[in-house]
Amino acid sequence: MIALLVTLLTAAPVAKKPYTVQDQVALKRLSGFKVSPDGTKIVFALRTTDLEANKGRLDLWLVGADGQGLKQLTTHEGNESDPVWSPDGNSIFFLSARGGSNQVWRLPLDGGEAAQVTKLPLDVDAFQLSRDGSTLVFAAEVFVDCDTLECTAKRLEEKSKKKTSAQVYDSLMFRHWDTWKDGRRAHLFAQKVAGGPVVNLQKKQNADAPTKPFGGADDFTISPDGKTLVYVARDVGREEAWSTDLDLFQVSLDGKSAPLKLTTTNRATDMSPVFSPDGKQLAYLAMSRPKFEADKLRVLVRDLATGKERSLTDAWDRSASSLAWSADGKTLFVTADDLGQHGVFSIDVASGQVTKVISDGNVSELAVAKSGLVVAHDSLTRASELYALAFDGKGGLKQLTDVNGEAFASFSLGAPEQFSFKGANDDTVYGYVVKPVGFDAKKKYPMAFLIHGGPQGSFGNHWHYRWNPQSYAAHGYVAVMIDFHGSTGYGQGFTDAISGDWGGKPLEDLQKGLAAALVKYPFIDKNKLCALGASYGGFMINWIAGNWNEPWKCLVTHDGNLDERFAYFDTEELWFPEWEHGGAPWEAGSTYGKHNPIDHVAKWKVPMLVVHGGKDFRVVETHGMATFTALQRRGVPSKFLYFPDENHWVLKPQNSIVWHETVLGWLDQWTK
């Protein structure tokens, strides 16, 4: 018996397995955390995957601000999300679909069951709680000419009884992202937590708040005294499809006055309003150039008594996000892309001085606690967890949660490394390489060359759930990602360089980046290279197919435009192509034909996998169908992977598994 015990204690550790798409789908996803008023506890939502139901499930969890006492708060089969603390810290308000409708619920932390707070005839999409805990502001989808929720509910019931599915439109946008419009708008309402009348805060306003398609509770904020709401909306009439003029509106929570536009002079985007702790100032983010969705987001502070505004970050060449005030109102904390990272920065409100707090990895969320910051942080080698961080960043990150610790301990990952080279205009361009799992410097490995979308985006030090380089590294590939001209985090001039030049400087960067990687990393097999991309990356794959096809054994294009001219006419957000290509296609000087993949189909010869989602209204499915048709007609080896139930992204767990298995199988077919 003793000999057996000694054998067990001295046995070699269990070998780790390569990371797979099944691991990726099964990983838990942490989001939406909030720090308690006394700073001692943190509540967050945790998504687990139900493969049988083919969907994610959200529950609420609690952990101490010291990382101790992790426990699950909710276990209902309906999703529970968007937690908000009560002012006394003794209970948590949250959204739950239990009962068949998405409503606000309240969970006491000293024991007892959750109780339903709102019992509305429509779903609640987002909400905020006033500082004294007495009032809820919530968003719901309503018909603009309906002043009450009941009016919308009745009309929807009547509509469901009709035997026709016909819909008539007389303006754009008639569909957006993945949803056809039915005449409703997201509007904000106020109601006392104790119940009573529901106040319509946006009567007759033909605009969405929160904004579509990704707006949420960050689009509106309640003043500390609980009397006023400031929210974001794009109220531009028939110009909605080609305007980026999001504005801030102020309205009294009693609904006795119409909303007042605060940002009257800026025709570009204004967003992310946050009241200072004393309620005397309002911080928000603003772009300067109308019709440009990727302009630099400056940090502005507005004195609410005088209306005077100051821009704090004109001299800082980064685009801010995730605003949070310090408790004394003297500092603002933001996140920003920075040289392949997405870090935290502090801004002195008086002087505008910007100081880097942390820049390694990706901070997706931040909050101010009493003794420091709490952040959700991830990287190329770790999914998001909660960490404590000193206000000045000294001491680094202190891990508070380890929700995926067991999973990451069980599989092997590829080692990432950032590199740089001279790209277009002799500018310094950055990229990442992720080595294969089980790397041996003496061996040669095929390469997956990943091209990011946006195009104003970045493939940086971030754990991605769709385009994760570890998926390729675990399958025996070197993953290489280049942040070409147009990428974010390298200065606004670098970002601007792609507009009007989609197939120019970015292609040059990709070419020089590949050349630099082949020299720096001799373990890459230059005869076994495949390139992959989605959205703008999909466009670039289609462009590469006719303009740089020599080095590639295979290509993968996901939701990419084939014809830039026609893409203008079948997309929904017209401000995007009008900015990127210099106006509408019929206007003099526009550049739709400058770099148009469809004009180079005659040169296509590299085997290509085409992937598209049927509910993608940004890059419509016919582009994928047309790409596959051209390949087949030309006799180029090709395959078409179609998801009728997915939008611009592949989100359903089972579909994600099929996507990865098909893509990796395609790469294997042509490189192994």
XYZ file of C-alpha atoms in Angstrom:
672
model
C 0.000 0.000 0.000
C 2.836 2.379 0.914
C 4.636 1.529 -2.321
C 1.468 2.288 -4.307
C 1.102 5.660 -2.547
C 4.709 6.574 -3.309
C 4.168 5.627 -6.949
C 1.078 7.833 -7.201
C 2.796 10.808 -5.560
C 5.861 10.595 -7.788
C 4.041 9.863 -11.043
C 4.706 12.182 -13.929
C 2.171 14.995 -14.433
C -0.586 14.368 -16.944
C 0.474 15.508 -20.406
C -1.319 18.552 -21.724
C -3.393 18.238 -24.870
C -3.415 20.619 -27.827
C -6.046 23.352 -27.700
C -9.070 22.593 -29.895
C -12.172 24.367 -31.130
C -14.141 22.227 -28.665
C -12.043 23.802 -25.894
C -12.685 27.248 -27.350
C -16.444 26.746 -27.412
C -16.464 25.297 -23.881
C -14.484 28.110 -22.246
C -16.399 30.265 -19.768
C -16.775 33.930 -20.699
C -16.770 36.618 -18.036
C -18.436 40.006 -18.641
C -20.433 42.908 -17.225
C -18.819 43.095 -13.787
C -19.758 45.704 -11.148
C -17.964 46.639 -7.907
C -20.131 46.965 -4.776
C -20.604 50.451 -3.254
C -18.280 49.617 -0.343
C -15.671 48.184 -2.715
C -15.533 44.761 -1.040
C -17.364 42.596 -3.590
C -17.662 42.173 -7.347
C -20.612 40.705 -9.219
C -20.263 39.534 -12.805
C -22.007 37.509 -15.493
C -20.459 34.216 -16.574
C -21.391 32.541 -19.850
C -21.208 28.779 -20.127
C -21.961 26.823 -23.287
C -24.843 24.403 -23.617
C -23.864 22.381 -26.682
C -27.093 20.374 -26.595
C -29.174 23.558 -26.747
C -26.592 25.124 -29.097
C -26.372 28.372 -27.141
C -24.651 30.154 -24.314
C -26.174 30.517 -20.857
C -25.509 33.444 -18.529
C -25.496 33.270 -14.718
C -24.438 35.729 -12.032
C -21.416 35.103 -9.818
C -19.912 36.925 -6.841
C -16.304 37.263 -5.715
C -14.587 39.324 -3.028
C -12.459 42.279 -4.097
C -9.545 40.313 -2.603
C -10.267 37.362 -4.897
C -11.781 35.239 -2.116
C -15.237 33.734 -1.707
C -16.134 33.006 -5.339
C -19.706 31.700 -5.537
C -22.524 31.322 -8.019
C -25.598 33.454 -7.338
C -28.098 32.308 -9.964
C -28.769 28.945 -11.588
C -32.003 29.539 -13.477
C -32.111 28.207 -17.034
C -33.092 31.669 -18.288
C -30.206 34.050 -18.958
C -29.324 36.425 -16.093
C -27.123 39.396 -16.957
C -26.371 43.117 -16.525
C -26.007 43.140 -12.732
C -26.314 46.466 -10.843
C -25.749 46.956 -7.105
C -28.346 48.467 -4.819
C -27.025 51.591 -3.014
C -26.670 49.709 0.285
C -24.841 46.800 -1.363
C -27.280 44.267 0.108
C -28.916 43.229 -3.151
C -28.336 43.047 -6.882
C -30.644 44.147 -9.677
C -30.284 42.229 -12.929
C -31.978 41.265 -16.185
C -33.525 37.835 -16.396
C -35.571 35.961 -18.973
C -37.123 33.704 -16.319
C -40.874 33.830 -16.687
C -40.713 34.130 -20.478
C -40.028 37.870 -20.706
C -36.820 39.821 -20.128
C -37.459 41.884 -16.976
C -35.560 43.479 -14.082
C -35.233 41.282 -10.993
C -33.721 41.846 -7.563
C -31.692 39.294 -5.583
C -31.037 39.821 -1.831
C -27.561 38.699 -0.797
C -28.528 37.822 2.777
C -30.726 34.946 1.627
C -34.023 34.483 -0.133
C -35.193 34.158 -3.701
C -34.966 36.732 -6.471
C -38.064 38.901 -6.835
C -39.346 40.419 -10.062
C -39.125 44.230 -10.049
C -40.627 45.138 -13.427
C -43.736 43.469 -14.827
C -43.949 45.202 -18.166
C -45.783 44.097 -21.307
C -42.530 44.356 -23.314
C -38.995 43.024 -22.854
C -36.463 45.211 -21.056
C -33.304 45.423 -23.178
C -31.068 47.463 -20.835
C -31.421 49.438 -17.609
C -29.742 51.767 -15.132
C -30.539 52.393 -11.441
C -30.498 55.858 -9.882
C -27.861 56.454 -7.221
C -30.445 56.474 -4.413
C -31.958 53.237 -5.696
C -35.447 54.649 -6.156
C -35.748 54.872 -9.960
C -35.117 52.606 -12.906
C -34.413 53.863 -16.407
C -34.918 51.091 -18.928
C -34.949 50.554 -22.685
C -37.689 48.816 -24.640
C -38.630 48.448 -28.317
C -41.727 50.543 -29.074
C -43.592 52.066 -31.983
C -42.693 55.763 -32.122
C -46.309 56.920 -32.292
C -47.190 54.887 -29.197
C -46.864 56.855 -25.970
C -47.312 53.781 -23.769
C -45.853 50.288 -23.616
C -49.353 48.851 -23.712
C -49.992 50.523 -27.080
C -46.984 48.740 -28.611
C -47.884 45.407 -27.020
C -51.439 45.629 -28.386
C -50.223 46.510 -31.883
C -47.768 43.595 -31.900
C -50.556 41.244 -30.871
C -52.763 42.524 -33.685
C -49.901 42.170 -36.159
C -49.314 38.549 -35.157
C -52.869 37.690 -36.166
C -52.492 38.975 -39.722
C -52.167 36.389 -42.463
C -49.680 38.373 -44.539
C -45.953 38.818 -44.013
C -45.724 41.851 -46.301
C -43.714 44.825 -45.060
C -43.678 48.267 -46.677
C -40.804 50.745 -46.273
C -40.516 54.372 -47.301
C -37.039 55.173 -45.966
C -33.652 53.725 -45.058
C -32.643 51.853 -42.865
C -35.124 49.088 -43.609
C -32.764 46.520 -42.099
C -29.667 46.768 -39.903
C -26.888 44.297 -39.002
C -29.042 41.133 -38.878
C -32.564 42.435 -38.263
C -35.343 43.664 -40.531
C -37.032 46.805 -39.222
C -40.693 46.587 -38.194
C -41.315 50.226 -37.269
C -40.180 49.998 -33.656
C -37.401 51.990 -31.993
C -35.437 51.415 -28.804
C -36.709 54.072 -26.366
C -35.956 54.945 -22.765
C -38.511 54.956 -19.953
C -38.430 55.696 -16.222
C -40.301 53.978 -13.416
C -39.990 53.924 -9.644
C -38.545 50.684 -8.258
C -41.577 50.493 -5.985
C -43.839 50.559 -9.049
C -46.188 53.156 -10.443
C -46.497 55.015 -13.740
C -44.045 54.395 -16.594
C -42.685 57.674 -17.978
C -41.861 57.823 -21.694
C -38.669 59.905 -21.922
C -38.500 60.032 -25.734
C -42.058 60.688 -26.874
C -42.266 60.785 -30.676
C -38.451 60.815 -31.105
C -37.705 58.776 -34.230
C -34.348 57.507 -33.014
C -32.927 54.552 -31.089
C -31.606 54.805 -27.552
C -29.581 52.722 -26.922
C -28.143 52.990 -30.420
C -28.223 50.115 -32.894
C -26.864 47.532 -33.345
C -24.550 47.237 -30.315
C -25.672 49.953 -27.901
C -26.440 49.131 -24.274
C -26.617 50.631 -20.808
C -23.410 52.601 -21.509
C -25.467 54.759 -23.880
C -27.296 56.506 -21.026
C -26.437 57.800 -17.569
C -28.458 59.128 -14.622
C -27.298 62.241 -12.769
C -26.189 61.702 -9.152
C -29.244 63.615 -7.860
C -31.538 61.257 -9.772
C -33.361 64.022 -11.617
C -31.783 63.994 -15.088
C -30.863 61.508 -17.789
C -28.275 61.987 -20.544
C -28.450 59.548 -23.429
C -27.035 58.926 -26.919
C -29.185 58.887 -30.065
C -28.871 59.471 -33.794
C -31.865 61.726 -34.542
C -31.151 62.816 -38.118
C -34.310 61.959 -40.016
C -33.902 60.438 -43.485
C -30.092 60.775 -43.307
C -29.769 57.964 -40.747
C -28.200 55.494 -43.179
C -25.376 57.855 -44.136
C -24.869 59.874 -40.940
C -22.607 59.219 -37.942
C -24.097 62.175 -36.060
C -24.757 60.554 -32.706
C -25.649 63.239 -30.161
C -26.108 63.571 -26.426
C -29.608 64.443 -25.226
C -30.669 65.543 -21.759
C -34.128 64.940 -20.332
C -35.777 65.205 -16.931
C -36.777 61.862 -15.423
C -40.251 63.178 -14.688
C -40.827 63.446 -18.444
C -42.306 66.932 -18.179
C -39.999 68.387 -20.820
C -38.842 67.262 -24.237
C -35.264 65.981 -24.663
C -32.688 68.743 -25.149
C -29.775 68.186 -27.527
C -26.497 69.045 -25.765
C -24.020 68.493 -28.606
C -25.508 70.917 -31.110
C -22.324 71.934 -32.933
C -20.651 68.566 -33.583
C -22.005 66.702 -36.640
C -19.820 63.668 -35.872
C -20.197 61.029 -33.158
C -20.722 61.906 -29.475
C -21.046 58.937 -27.110
C -20.395 57.260 -23.719
C -21.638 59.972 -21.312
C -20.647 59.621 -17.639
C -21.512 62.082 -14.842
C -18.759 63.090 -12.439
C -19.269 61.894 -8.843
C -20.482 65.361 -7.734
C -22.774 65.714 -10.752
C -21.232 69.005 -11.847
C -19.462 67.683 -14.948
C -20.206 65.282 -17.768
C -17.413 63.361 -19.485
C -17.978 61.799 -22.893
C -16.209 60.685 -26.047
C -16.417 62.530 -29.363
C -15.145 62.244 -32.904
C -14.458 65.322 -35.043
C -15.143 64.232 -38.630
C -18.722 63.526 -39.778
C -19.453 60.255 -41.600
C -16.254 58.588 -40.327
C -16.881 55.754 -37.874
C -13.190 55.199 -37.037
C -12.128 58.761 -36.234
C -10.164 59.389 -33.053
C -12.400 59.435 -29.960
C -11.395 62.446 -27.876
C -12.268 62.782 -24.175
C -14.400 65.853 -23.506
C -15.603 67.295 -20.197
C -18.663 69.542 -20.052
C -19.400 71.913 -17.177
C -23.128 71.381 -16.656
C -23.733 74.779 -15.068
C -22.169 76.839 -17.869
C -22.282 74.427 -20.806
C -18.580 75.064 -21.434
C -16.637 72.101 -22.821
C -12.961 71.131 -22.836
C -11.196 68.459 -24.868
C -8.620 66.724 -22.690
C -6.850 64.564 -25.267
C -6.190 66.620 -28.377
C -2.443 66.109 -27.873
C -2.754 62.350 -27.248
C -2.687 60.324 -30.476
C -4.871 57.486 -29.257
C -8.610 56.791 -29.394
C -10.201 56.393 -25.954
C -12.952 54.102 -24.685
C -14.401 52.820 -21.367
C -14.616 56.079 -19.407
C -14.579 55.921 -15.587
C -14.230 58.741 -13.028
C -12.080 58.548 -9.907
C -14.013 59.001 -6.648
C -12.677 62.543 -6.167
C -13.494 63.583 -9.731
C -9.916 64.612 -10.468
C -9.005 61.726 -12.794
C -10.597 59.888 -15.688
C -9.557 56.341 -16.518
C -9.892 55.076 -20.090
C -8.816 52.156 -22.245
C -7.235 52.502 -25.689
C -5.541 50.485 -28.426
C -1.791 50.969 -28.188
C 0.769 49.217 -30.412
C -0.995 45.862 -30.504
C -2.268 46.094 -26.917
C -5.456 47.545 -25.409
C -4.375 49.142 -22.146
C -5.479 51.477 -19.362
C -4.571 55.159 -19.147
C -5.300 57.856 -16.571
C -6.135 61.438 -17.542
C -5.747 64.376 -15.184
C -8.997 66.327 -15.599
C -7.413 69.687 -14.781
C -4.429 69.499 -17.136
C -5.293 66.753 -19.630
C -2.035 64.957 -18.828
C -2.258 61.303 -19.951
C -0.351 58.595 -18.071
C -0.080 54.945 -19.036
C -1.283 52.628 -16.268
C -0.871 49.287 -18.030
C -0.390 48.366 -21.690
C 0.307 44.617 -21.834
C -2.615 42.543 -23.085
C -6.235 43.538 -23.573
C -8.455 45.297 -21.018
C -12.061 44.910 -22.136
C -13.742 46.459 -19.066
C -12.680 48.605 -16.130
C -14.215 49.965 -12.944
C -13.005 52.195 -10.131
C -12.926 50.678 -6.647
C -11.893 52.375 -3.399
C -8.260 51.238 -3.372
C -7.639 50.854 -7.095
C -9.042 49.633 -10.374
C -10.727 46.378 -11.274
C -10.257 45.250 -14.886
C -11.262 42.380 -17.133
C -8.004 41.392 -18.820
C -7.070 38.830 -21.465
C -4.169 38.102 -23.814
C -3.063 35.792 -26.609
C -2.439 33.109 -23.982
C -5.344 33.581 -21.555
C -9.083 34.235 -21.720
C -10.572 37.108 -19.736
C -10.365 37.127 -15.930
C -10.834 39.826 -13.295
C -7.776 41.551 -11.855
C -7.057 44.266 -9.316
C -4.781 47.077 -10.447
C -3.342 50.032 -8.553
C -4.400 53.461 -9.800
C -0.838 54.067 -11.011
C -0.317 50.520 -12.286
C 2.528 49.813 -9.882
C 2.677 46.191 -8.793
C 0.964 45.014 -11.969
C -2.141 42.877 -12.174
C -3.383 40.879 -9.183
C -5.637 38.049 -10.337
C -9.042 37.867 -8.654
C -10.816 35.130 -10.625
C -9.674 31.962 -12.305
C -12.872 30.738 -13.930
C -10.957 28.973 -16.710
C -7.928 27.937 -14.689
C -8.636 24.217 -14.853
C -9.219 24.377 -18.593
C -6.009 26.284 -19.346
C -4.036 23.907 -17.135
C -5.164 21.019 -19.335
C -4.058 22.153 -22.781
C -0.944 23.461 -24.496
C -0.723 26.818 -26.255
C 1.580 28.333 -28.833
C 4.025 31.014 -27.734
C 3.241 34.506 -29.128
C 5.835 37.100 -30.115
C 5.420 40.627 -31.455
C 7.708 41.812 -34.251
C 8.041 44.892 -36.434
C 9.296 45.817 -39.899
C 9.357 48.712 -42.355
C 6.107 48.789 -44.307
C 4.473 51.212 -46.712
C 5.818 54.784 -46.611
C 8.770 53.303 -44.687
C 6.564 53.376 -41.562
C 7.128 50.935 -38.723
C 4.441 48.253 -38.888
C 3.811 45.653 -36.174
C 2.696 42.063 -36.263
C 2.431 38.949 -34.128
C 3.596 35.409 -34.689
C 2.211 32.517 -32.646
C 4.369 29.402 -32.782
C 2.845 25.933 -33.150
C 2.154 23.864 -30.060
C 5.108 21.557 -29.384
C 7.382 23.878 -31.349
C 10.702 22.477 -32.559
C 13.048 25.063 -34.110
C 14.581 22.369 -36.307
C 11.279 21.680 -38.079
C 9.395 23.507 -40.815
C 5.748 24.428 -40.293
C 2.929 25.566 -42.589
C 1.580 29.050 -41.944
C -1.891 30.552 -41.400
C -1.711 34.232 -42.377
C -4.635 35.945 -40.583
C -5.944 39.280 -41.908
C -8.138 41.347 -39.599
C -11.374 43.127 -40.435
C -12.617 46.594 -39.680
C -10.631 47.632 -41.626
C -9.859 49.975 -38.737
C -9.182 47.160 -36.292
C -6.256 45.215 -34.891
C -5.039 41.655 -34.396
C -3.211 42.250 -31.141
C -2.533 40.695 -27.747
C -6.124 39.550 -27.244
C -7.956 36.266 -26.662
C -10.436 36.005 -29.562
C -13.391 33.606 -29.622
C -13.747 33.534 -33.406
C -10.347 34.327 -34.944
C -8.033 32.893 -32.317
C -4.497 32.158 -33.586
C -4.191 29.432 -30.941
C -6.683 27.375 -32.970
C -4.112 27.218 -35.761
C -1.073 26.867 -33.505
C -2.644 23.797 -31.875
C -3.231 22.311 -35.325
C 0.432 22.554 -36.283
C 0.452 25.956 -37.985
C 2.460 29.097 -37.431
C -0.078 31.925 -37.126
C 1.055 35.331 -38.421
C -0.985 38.551 -38.065
C -0.008 41.956 -39.480
C -1.426 45.279 -38.255
C -1.308 46.949 -41.664
C -1.964 50.633 -42.436
C -5.504 51.287 -41.293
C -5.068 49.447 -38.000
C -5.861 51.125 -34.692
C -3.461 51.840 -31.845
C -0.617 53.359 -33.908
C -1.881 56.916 -34.244
C -4.803 58.381 -36.159
C -2.672 59.129 -39.219
C -1.796 55.441 -39.508
C -5.498 54.557 -39.195
C -6.535 57.146 -41.792
C -4.030 55.809 -44.330
C -6.325 53.024 -45.512
C -9.257 55.223 -46.577
C -9.391 55.435 -50.368
C -6.514 52.948 -50.598
C -7.956 49.578 -49.558
C -5.755 47.511 -51.846
C -2.678 49.763 -51.766
C -0.688 50.400 -48.600
C -2.406 47.581 -46.660
C -1.430 45.064 -49.338
C 2.115 46.421 -49.361
C 2.275 45.970 -45.579
C 1.007 42.405 -45.838
C 3.579 41.620 -48.508
C 6.445 43.162 -46.558
C 5.183 41.631 -43.322
C 5.199 38.153 -44.841
C 8.701 38.720 -46.209
C 9.900 39.920 -42.797
C 8.322 36.925 -41.040
C 9.926 34.448 -43.445
C 13.350 35.971 -42.743
C 12.910 36.316 -38.977
C 11.266 32.932 -38.465
C 13.019 30.351 -40.679
C 10.837 27.562 -39.282
C 7.977 28.827 -41.504
C 7.703 26.656 -44.612
C 7.522 29.225 -47.421
C 6.026 26.587 -49.715
C 3.038 25.938 -47.419
C 1.315 29.293 -46.886
C -2.417 29.971 -46.585
C -4.109 33.356 -46.056
C -7.424 33.876 -44.266
C -9.600 36.902 -43.534
C -13.115 38.088 -42.690
C -15.033 41.301 -43.422
C -12.346 43.697 -44.709
C -10.040 40.701 -44.360
C -12.427 38.845 -46.671
C -12.232 41.696 -49.171
C -8.433 41.524 -48.935
C -8.460 37.778 -49.625
C -10.561 38.445 -52.742
C -8.120 41.212 -53.717
C -5.090 39.017 -53.048
C -6.588 36.281 -55.255
C -6.130 38.513 -58.297
C -3.177 40.668 -57.270
C -0.805 38.617 -55.076
C -1.572 34.984 -55.591
C 1.966 33.649 -56.097
C 2.939 32.587 -52.567
C -0.351 30.976 -51.503
C -1.374 27.346 -51.454
C -4.907 28.208 -50.328
C -7.172 31.093 -49.329
C -10.176 31.505 -47.012
C -12.569 34.434 -47.465
C -15.310 35.006 -44.875
C -18.057 37.607 -45.456
C -15.936 39.672 -47.834
C -17.036 42.026 -50.608
C -16.445 40.898 -54.179
C -17.726 44.050 -55.909
C -17.151 47.317 -54.051
C -19.498 49.226 -56.331
C -22.484 46.974 -55.747
C -21.574 46.534 -52.066
C -22.607 50.168 -51.612
C -26.111 49.406 -52.855
C -26.791 46.276 -50.783
C -25.261 47.246 -47.427
C -27.108 49.237 -44.724
C -24.639 51.695 -43.153
C -23.869 53.921 -46.121
C -21.607 56.279 -44.180
C -18.962 53.567 -44.199
C -18.430 53.131 -47.974
C -19.015 56.850 -48.579
C -16.100 57.696 -46.295
C -13.832 54.856 -47.324
C -14.354 55.372 -51.060
C -14.822 59.125 -51.251
C -18.579 59.539 -51.698
C -21.377 57.651 -53.431
C -20.482 55.564 -56.510
C -22.120 58.038 -58.891
C -20.171 61.003 -57.508
C -17.052 62.313 -59.214
C -13.835 61.367 -57.443
C -15.154 58.254 -55.697
C -12.720 55.318 -55.655
C -14.935 52.212 -55.814
C -13.160 51.013 -58.939
C -9.639 51.694 -57.671
C -9.204 48.404 -55.829
C -12.174 46.244 -56.817
C -11.687 42.461 -56.593
C -14.326 41.678 -59.220
C -12.183 43.343 -61.890
C -9.380 40.806 -61.340
C -11.294 37.525 -61.297
C -9.589 36.475 -64.534
C -6.336 36.061 -62.578
C -7.792 33.861 -59.821
C -6.062 30.501 -59.526
C -5.479 29.711 -55.825
C -7.887 27.221 -54.165
C -10.363 29.182 -52.044
C -12.849 28.371 -49.284
C -15.751 30.856 -49.218
C -17.743 31.328 -45.992
C -20.836 33.490 -45.580
C -23.741 34.104 -43.203
C -27.281 34.451 -44.509
C -28.206 37.133 -41.955
C -25.205 39.348 -42.726
C -26.705 42.646 -43.875
C -23.363 44.473 -43.604
C -21.719 42.289 -46.286
C -24.653 40.630 -47.991
C -24.648 36.898 -48.704
C -24.705 37.386 -52.485
C -21.048 38.457 -52.310
C -20.128 35.018 -50.999
C -22.327 33.314 -53.562
C -20.854 35.406 -56.370
C -17.302 34.669 -55.226
C -18.003 30.936 -55.227
C -19.701 31.185 -58.637
C -16.662 32.922 -60.124
C -14.304 30.316 -58.681
C -16.376 27.425 -59.939
C -16.833 28.923 -63.401
C -13.079 29.470 -63.704
C -12.347 25.920 -62.577
C -10.489 27.001 -59.415
C -10.751 24.390 -56.619
C -13.244 25.890 -54.179
C -15.803 25.195 -51.487
C -18.739 27.229 -50.144
C -19.611 27.062 -46.423
C -22.942 28.771 -45.783
C -24.680 29.524 -42.470
C -28.277 30.674 -43.093
C -28.782 31.538 -39.395
C -25.585 33.548 -38.762
C -24.844 37.246 -39.249
C -21.464 38.902 -39.897
C -20.082 36.578 -37.219
C -20.491 32.851 -36.568
C -21.800 32.744 -33.012
C -23.727 29.531 -32.375
C -21.504 26.910 -30.701
C -22.207 24.061 -33.105
C -21.757 26.364 -36.102
C -18.447 27.574 -34.662
C -17.237 23.988 -34.433
C -18.211 23.314 -38.061
C -16.531 26.590 -39.127
C -13.210 25.700 -37.505
C -13.230 22.079 -38.637
C -13.991 23.119 -42.210
C -11.383 25.889 -42.275
C -8.656 23.745 -40.706
C -9.575 20.875 -43.016
C -9.190 23.209 -45.994
C -5.743 24.323 -44.835
C -4.706 20.709 -44.240
C -5.897 19.708 -47.690
C -3.550 22.162 -49.402
C -0.554 22.283 -47.046
C -0.286 18.816 -45.504
